[in-house]
Amino acid sequence: MSKKQDIMAATLDLIHEEGLQSVTFSKIFKRANVGSGTIYNYFANKEEIVHAVYKESRMHMGECLVKGFTPEASLYERFKRLQLNRLQFGIDFPKEYLFIDSFSFSPYISPEIRNMDDAHNSREVVLSVIIEGQKNGIFKEMESHLCHQLIHGIITSILKGYYVQKYPLNEIQIQQILEASWKAILV
């Protein structure tokens, strides 16, 4: 891992453990095991680090979201793949998932960074599935971004309960969650 990656990983860890307001350069230096001068080689201030961590996390999530996605599959199978990938990303990378969730609507993240798309255009892939379902009369007629937020919210809520060990997530429960997500936006 490069020094820049060490700094970003330390920042994500500290935000997860202490919250953004408690994170200082001093804490980042210590956690990343770098000198104070090293951090300024990569970032001018804490905001730049947070933006970089957010951008990298979103890129990683986008990559994971479209993994195994087949445009030729049925609408149902494409929808399930996207939701399963969203859930799996949250299970595998809880710090990143919670960071994205917490800061996507924060004034700390600039609108430009918040509205960025990733290299895989995952947001557009999800929206295209929703819009196709709406055009075919399968999904509810509502603004596609609201529909996306609704299905994202289902997964996020489930993951937050999972993180605090409120319940396990076995294969049966995962399939139930995917079905509930599907049914939440059906006509």
PDB file of C-alpha atoms in Angstrom:
ATOM      1  CA  MET A   1       0.000   0.000   0.000  1.00  0.00           C
ATOM      2  CA  SER A   2       1.314   3.470  -0.866  1.00  0.00           C
ATOM      3  CA  LYS A   3       1.630   6.264   1.680  1.00  0.00           C
ATOM      4  CA  LYS A   4      -1.354   7.986   0.073  1.00  0.00           C
ATOM      5  CA  GLN A   5      -3.416   4.805   0.471  1.00  0.00           C
ATOM      6  CA  ASP A   6      -2.220   4.487   4.077  1.00  0.00           C
ATOM      7  CA  ILE A   7      -3.420   8.030   4.780  1.00  0.00           C
ATOM      8  CA  MET A   8      -6.805   7.386   3.169  1.00  0.00           C
ATOM      9  CA  ALA A   9      -7.268   4.056   4.975  1.00  0.00           C
ATOM     10  CA  ALA A  10      -6.346   5.676   8.295  1.00  0.00           C
ATOM     11  CA  THR A  11      -8.831   8.478   7.637  1.00  0.00           C
ATOM     12  CA  LEU A  12     -11.631   6.022   6.860  1.00  0.00           C
ATOM     13  CA  ASP A  13     -10.842   4.023  10.009  1.00  0.00           C
ATOM     14  CA  LEU A  14     -10.840   7.135  12.176  1.00  0.00           C
ATOM     15  CA  ILE A  15     -14.075   8.482  10.701  1.00  0.00           C
ATOM     16  CA  HIS A  16     -15.678   5.097  11.312  1.00  0.00           C
ATOM     17  CA  GLU A  17     -14.441   4.926  14.903  1.00  0.00           C
ATOM     18  CA  GLU A  18     -14.710   8.542  16.038  1.00  0.00           C
ATOM     19  CA  GLY A  19     -16.780  10.507  13.550  1.00  0.00           C
ATOM     20  CA  LEU A  20     -15.535  13.118  11.114  1.00  0.00           C
ATOM     21  CA  GLN A  21     -15.466  16.017  13.561  1.00  0.00           C
ATOM     22  CA  SER A  22     -13.034  14.185  15.861  1.00  0.00           C
ATOM     23  CA  VAL A  23     -10.567  13.337  13.112  1.00  0.00           C
ATOM     24  CA  THR A  24      -7.497  15.553  13.126  1.00  0.00           C
ATOM     25  CA  PHE A  25      -4.350  15.585  11.033  1.00  0.00           C
ATOM     26  CA  SER A  26      -2.441  14.531  14.134  1.00  0.00           C
ATOM     27  CA  LYS A  27      -4.597  11.418  14.504  1.00  0.00           C
ATOM     28  CA  ILE A  28      -4.268  10.646  10.806  1.00  0.00           C
ATOM     29  CA  PHE A  29      -0.437  10.955  10.985  1.00  0.00           C
ATOM     30  CA  LYS A  30      -0.307   8.539  13.886  1.00  0.00           C
ATOM     31  CA  ARG A  31      -2.745   6.008  12.438  1.00  0.00           C
ATOM     32  CA  ALA A  32      -1.143   6.062   8.980  1.00  0.00           C
ATOM     33  CA  ASN A  33       2.321   6.011  10.509  1.00  0.00           C
ATOM     34  CA  VAL A  34       3.492   8.916   8.349  1.00  0.00           C
ATOM     35  CA  GLY A  35       5.187  12.194   9.112  1.00  0.00           C
ATOM     36  CA  SER A  36       3.264  15.436   8.991  1.00  0.00           C
ATOM     37  CA  GLY A  37       5.123  16.527   5.849  1.00  0.00           C
ATOM     38  CA  THR A  38       4.118  13.357   4.016  1.00  0.00           C
ATOM     39  CA  ILE A  39       0.415  14.085   4.248  1.00  0.00           C
ATOM     40  CA  TYR A  40       0.893  17.494   2.611  1.00  0.00           C
ATOM     41  CA  ASN A  41       2.528  15.817  -0.378  1.00  0.00           C
ATOM     42  CA  TYR A  42      -0.901  14.397  -1.201  1.00  0.00           C
ATOM     43  CA  PHE A  43      -3.538  16.565   0.472  1.00  0.00           C
ATOM     44  CA  ALA A  44      -3.794  20.261   1.306  1.00  0.00           C
ATOM     45  CA  ASN A  45      -6.372  19.786   4.057  1.00  0.00           C
ATOM     46  CA  LYS A  46      -8.759  17.365   5.752  1.00  0.00           C
ATOM     47  CA  GLU A  47     -11.527  18.154   3.271  1.00  0.00           C
ATOM     48  CA  GLU A  48      -9.341  16.928   0.390  1.00  0.00           C
ATOM     49  CA  ILE A  49      -8.642  13.669   2.217  1.00  0.00           C
ATOM     50  CA  VAL A  50     -12.341  13.125   2.949  1.00  0.00           C
ATOM     51  CA  HIS A  51     -13.239  13.829  -0.677  1.00  0.00           C
ATOM     52  CA  ALA A  52     -10.570  11.390  -1.859  1.00  0.00           C
ATOM     53  CA  VAL A  53     -11.785   8.691   0.543  1.00  0.00           C
ATOM     54  CA  TYR A  54     -15.391   9.281  -0.530  1.00  0.00           C
ATOM     55  CA  LYS A  55     -14.510   9.191  -4.225  1.00  0.00           C
ATOM     56  CA  GLU A  56     -12.453   6.004  -3.853  1.00  0.00           C
ATOM     57  CA  SER A  57     -15.195   4.339  -1.792  1.00  0.00           C
ATOM     58  CA  ARG A  58     -17.825   5.242  -4.377  1.00  0.00           C
ATOM     59  CA  MET A  59     -15.622   3.905  -7.185  1.00  0.00           C
ATOM     60  CA  HIS A  60     -15.128   0.671  -5.277  1.00  0.00           C
ATOM     61  CA  MET A  61     -18.847   0.340  -4.598  1.00  0.00           C
ATOM     62  CA  GLY A  62     -19.631   1.016  -8.261  1.00  0.00           C
ATOM     63  CA  GLU A  63     -17.214  -1.677  -9.343  1.00  0.00           C
ATOM     64  CA  CYS A  64     -18.775  -4.164  -6.926  1.00  0.00           C
ATOM     65  CA  LEU A  65     -22.323  -3.162  -7.837  1.00  0.00           C
ATOM     66  CA  VAL A  66     -22.000  -4.227 -11.479  1.00  0.00           C
ATOM     67  CA  LYS A  67     -19.971  -7.376 -10.841  1.00  0.00           C
ATOM     68  CA  GLY A  68     -21.654 -10.268 -12.666  1.00  0.00           C
ATOM     69  CA  PHE A  69     -24.316  -7.948 -14.118  1.00  0.00           C
ATOM     70  CA  THR A  70     -25.538  -9.226 -17.467  1.00  0.00           C
ATOM     71  CA  PRO A  71     -27.505  -6.714 -19.576  1.00  0.00           C
ATOM     72  CA  GLU A  72     -29.133  -9.586 -21.480  1.00  0.00           C
ATOM     73  CA  ALA A  73     -30.638 -11.158 -18.341  1.00  0.00           C
ATOM     74  CA  SER A  74     -34.289 -10.662 -17.470  1.00  0.00           C
ATOM     75  CA  LEU A  75     -35.292  -7.489 -15.658  1.00  0.00           C
ATOM     76  CA  TYR A  76     -35.892  -9.518 -12.499  1.00  0.00           C
ATOM     77  CA  GLU A  77     -32.449 -11.147 -12.639  1.00  0.00           C
ATOM     78  CA  ARG A  78     -30.689  -7.834 -13.342  1.00  0.00           C
ATOM     79  CA  PHE A  79     -32.529  -6.175 -10.456  1.00  0.00           C
ATOM     80  CA  LYS A  80     -31.683  -9.023  -8.093  1.00  0.00           C
ATOM     81  CA  ARG A  81     -28.010  -8.980  -9.151  1.00  0.00           C
ATOM     82  CA  LEU A  82     -27.706  -5.259  -8.449  1.00  0.00           C
ATOM     83  CA  GLN A  83     -29.399  -5.533  -5.055  1.00  0.00           C
ATOM     84  CA  LEU A  84     -27.414  -8.614  -4.102  1.00  0.00           C
ATOM     85  CA  ASN A  85     -24.189  -6.849  -5.081  1.00  0.00           C
ATOM     86  CA  ARG A  86     -25.206  -3.779  -3.046  1.00  0.00           C
ATOM     87  CA  LEU A  87     -25.889  -6.000  -0.027  1.00  0.00           C
ATOM     88  CA  GLN A  88     -22.662  -7.967  -0.507  1.00  0.00           C
ATOM     89  CA  PHE A  89     -20.614  -4.780  -0.752  1.00  0.00           C
ATOM     90  CA  GLY A  90     -22.110  -3.644   2.553  1.00  0.00           C
ATOM     91  CA  ILE A  91     -21.320  -6.991   4.169  1.00  0.00           C
ATOM     92  CA  ASP A  92     -17.759  -7.119   2.814  1.00  0.00           C
ATOM     93  CA  PHE A  93     -16.874  -3.429   3.238  1.00  0.00           C
ATOM     94  CA  PRO A  94     -18.930  -2.026   6.115  1.00  0.00           C
ATOM     95  CA  LYS A  95     -16.701   0.995   6.774  1.00  0.00           C
ATOM     96  CA  GLU A  96     -16.942   2.133   3.171  1.00  0.00           C
ATOM     97  CA  TYR A  97     -20.674   1.448   2.986  1.00  0.00           C
ATOM     98  CA  LEU A  98     -21.429   3.406   6.155  1.00  0.00           C
ATOM     99  CA  PHE A  99     -19.111   6.224   5.100  1.00  0.00           C
ATOM    100  CA  ILE A 100     -20.860   6.538   1.730  1.00  0.00           C
ATOM    101  CA  ASP A 101     -24.250   6.388   3.409  1.00  0.00           C
ATOM    102  CA  SER A 102     -23.357   8.976   6.037  1.00  0.00           C
ATOM    103  CA  PHE A 103     -21.660  11.459   3.750  1.00  0.00           C
ATOM    104  CA  SER A 104     -23.658  11.207   0.537  1.00  0.00           C
ATOM    105  CA  PHE A 105     -26.058  13.818   1.906  1.00  0.00           C
ATOM    106  CA  SER A 106     -23.590  15.740   4.048  1.00  0.00           C
ATOM    107  CA  PRO A 107     -22.742  19.353   3.254  1.00  0.00           C
ATOM    108  CA  TYR A 108     -19.135  18.302   3.848  1.00  0.00           C
ATOM    109  CA  ILE A 109     -19.111  16.500   0.485  1.00  0.00           C
ATOM    110  CA  SER A 110     -19.227  18.887  -2.465  1.00  0.00           C
ATOM    111  CA  PRO A 111     -22.121  18.488  -4.929  1.00  0.00           C
ATOM    112  CA  GLU A 112     -19.589  17.700  -7.659  1.00  0.00           C
ATOM    113  CA  ILE A 113     -18.153  14.772  -5.696  1.00  0.00           C
ATOM    114  CA  ARG A 114     -21.595  13.680  -4.432  1.00  0.00           C
ATOM    115  CA  ASN A 115     -23.028  13.527  -7.952  1.00  0.00           C
ATOM    116  CA  MET A 116     -20.027  11.916  -9.604  1.00  0.00           C
ATOM    117  CA  ASP A 117     -20.453   8.658 -11.419  1.00  0.00           C
ATOM    118  CA  ASP A 118     -17.986   5.831 -11.182  1.00  0.00           C
ATOM    119  CA  ALA A 119     -15.981   4.219 -13.973  1.00  0.00           C
ATOM    120  CA  HIS A 120     -18.646   1.535 -14.356  1.00  0.00           C
ATOM    121  CA  ASN A 121     -21.575   3.991 -14.483  1.00  0.00           C
ATOM    122  CA  SER A 122     -23.265   1.901 -11.809  1.00  0.00           C
ATOM    123  CA  ARG A 123     -25.810   4.604 -10.941  1.00  0.00           C
ATOM    124  CA  GLU A 124     -26.852   4.755 -14.597  1.00  0.00           C
ATOM    125  CA  VAL A 125     -27.048   0.948 -14.733  1.00  0.00           C
ATOM    126  CA  VAL A 126     -29.389   0.891 -11.724  1.00  0.00           C
ATOM    127  CA  LEU A 127     -31.473   3.770 -13.075  1.00  0.00           C
ATOM    128  CA  SER A 128     -31.735   2.120 -16.505  1.00  0.00           C
ATOM    129  CA  VAL A 129     -33.150  -1.047 -14.895  1.00  0.00           C
ATOM    130  CA  ILE A 130     -35.672   1.039 -12.945  1.00  0.00           C
ATOM    131  CA  ILE A 131     -36.680   3.086 -15.990  1.00  0.00           C
ATOM    132  CA  GLU A 132     -37.065  -0.050 -18.102  1.00  0.00           C
ATOM    133  CA  GLY A 133     -39.277  -1.585 -15.428  1.00  0.00           C
ATOM    134  CA  GLN A 134     -41.384   1.565 -15.324  1.00  0.00           C
ATOM    135  CA  LYS A 135     -41.728   1.734 -19.116  1.00  0.00           C
ATOM    136  CA  ASN A 136     -42.887  -1.880 -19.130  1.00  0.00           C
ATOM    137  CA  GLY A 137     -45.461  -1.187 -16.407  1.00  0.00           C
ATOM    138  CA  ILE A 138     -43.690  -3.464 -13.899  1.00  0.00           C
ATOM    139  CA  PHE A 139     -42.363  -0.828 -11.484  1.00  0.00           C
ATOM    140  CA  LYS A 140     -44.254   2.019  -9.857  1.00  0.00           C
ATOM    141  CA  GLU A 141     -44.393   5.298 -11.674  1.00  0.00           C
ATOM    142  CA  MET A 142     -42.265   7.553  -9.532  1.00  0.00           C
ATOM    143  CA  GLU A 143     -39.184   9.628 -10.165  1.00  0.00           C
ATOM    144  CA  SER A 144     -36.428   7.108 -10.926  1.00  0.00           C
ATOM    145  CA  HIS A 145     -33.984   8.613  -8.414  1.00  0.00           C
ATOM    146  CA  LEU A 146     -36.597   8.284  -5.663  1.00  0.00           C
ATOM    147  CA  CYS A 147     -37.177   4.684  -6.664  1.00  0.00           C
ATOM    148  CA  HIS A 148     -33.424   4.084  -6.525  1.00  0.00           C
ATOM    149  CA  GLN A 149     -33.233   5.682  -3.091  1.00  0.00           C
ATOM    150  CA  LEU A 150     -36.087   3.457  -1.905  1.00  0.00           C
ATOM    151  CA  ILE A 151     -34.377   0.200  -2.866  1.00  0.00           C
ATOM    152  CA  HIS A 152     -31.019   1.476  -1.604  1.00  0.00           C
ATOM    153  CA  GLY A 153     -32.680   2.367   1.697  1.00  0.00           C
ATOM    154  CA  ILE A 154     -34.005  -1.152   2.142  1.00  0.00           C
ATOM    155  CA  ILE A 155     -30.512  -2.614   1.857  1.00  0.00           C
ATOM    156  CA  THR A 156     -29.019   0.098   4.071  1.00  0.00           C
ATOM    157  CA  SER A 157     -31.561  -0.493   6.809  1.00  0.00           C
ATOM    158  CA  ILE A 158     -30.971  -4.234   6.743  1.00  0.00           C
ATOM    159  CA  LEU A 159     -27.201  -3.760   6.841  1.00  0.00           C
ATOM    160  CA  LYS A 160     -27.348  -1.419   9.823  1.00  0.00           C
ATOM    161  CA  GLY A 161     -29.212  -4.082  11.806  1.00  0.00           C
ATOM    162  CA  TYR A 162     -26.737  -6.693  10.646  1.00  0.00           C
ATOM    163  CA  TYR A 163     -23.774  -4.537  11.723  1.00  0.00           C
ATOM    164  CA  VAL A 164     -25.027  -4.361  15.301  1.00  0.00           C
ATOM    165  CA  GLN A 165     -25.701  -8.110  15.269  1.00  0.00           C
ATOM    166  CA  LYS A 166     -29.450  -7.681  15.522  1.00  0.00           C
ATOM    167  CA  TYR A 167     -29.778 -10.674  13.197  1.00  0.00           C
ATOM    168  CA  PRO A 168     -27.618 -12.851  10.953  1.00  0.00           C
ATOM    169  CA  LEU A 169     -27.931 -12.839   7.201  1.00  0.00           C
ATOM    170  CA  ASN A 170     -28.129 -16.358   5.854  1.00  0.00           C
ATOM    171  CA  GLU A 171     -28.989 -17.369   2.292  1.00  0.00           C
ATOM    172  CA  ILE A 172     -32.730 -17.629   2.998  1.00  0.00           C
ATOM    173  CA  GLN A 173     -32.833 -14.173   4.565  1.00  0.00           C
ATOM    174  CA  ILE A 174     -30.828 -12.686   1.721  1.00  0.00           C
ATOM    175  CA  GLN A 175     -33.294 -14.090  -0.815  1.00  0.00           C
ATOM    176  CA  GLN A 176     -36.173 -12.701   1.274  1.00  0.00           C
ATOM    177  CA  ILE A 177     -34.527  -9.268   1.270  1.00  0.00           C
ATOM    178  CA  LEU A 178     -34.071  -9.359  -2.497  1.00  0.00           C
ATOM    179  CA  GLU A 179     -37.723 -10.345  -2.965  1.00  0.00           C
ATOM    180  CA  ALA A 180     -38.894  -7.608  -0.596  1.00  0.00           C
ATOM    181  CA  SER A 181     -36.805  -5.054  -2.532  1.00  0.00           C
ATOM    182  CA  TRP A 182     -38.366  -6.207  -5.791  1.00  0.00           C
ATOM    183  CA  LYS A 183     -41.881  -6.094  -4.389  1.00  0.00           C
ATOM    184  CA  ALA A 184     -41.339  -2.643  -2.865  1.00  0.00           C
ATOM    185  CA  ILE A 185     -41.332  -1.059  -6.310  1.00  0.00           C
ATOM    186  CA  LEU A 186     -43.706  -3.375  -8.184  1.00  0.00           C
ATOM    187  CA  VAL A 187     -46.936  -1.916  -9.492  1.00  0.00           C
TER     188      VAL A 187
END
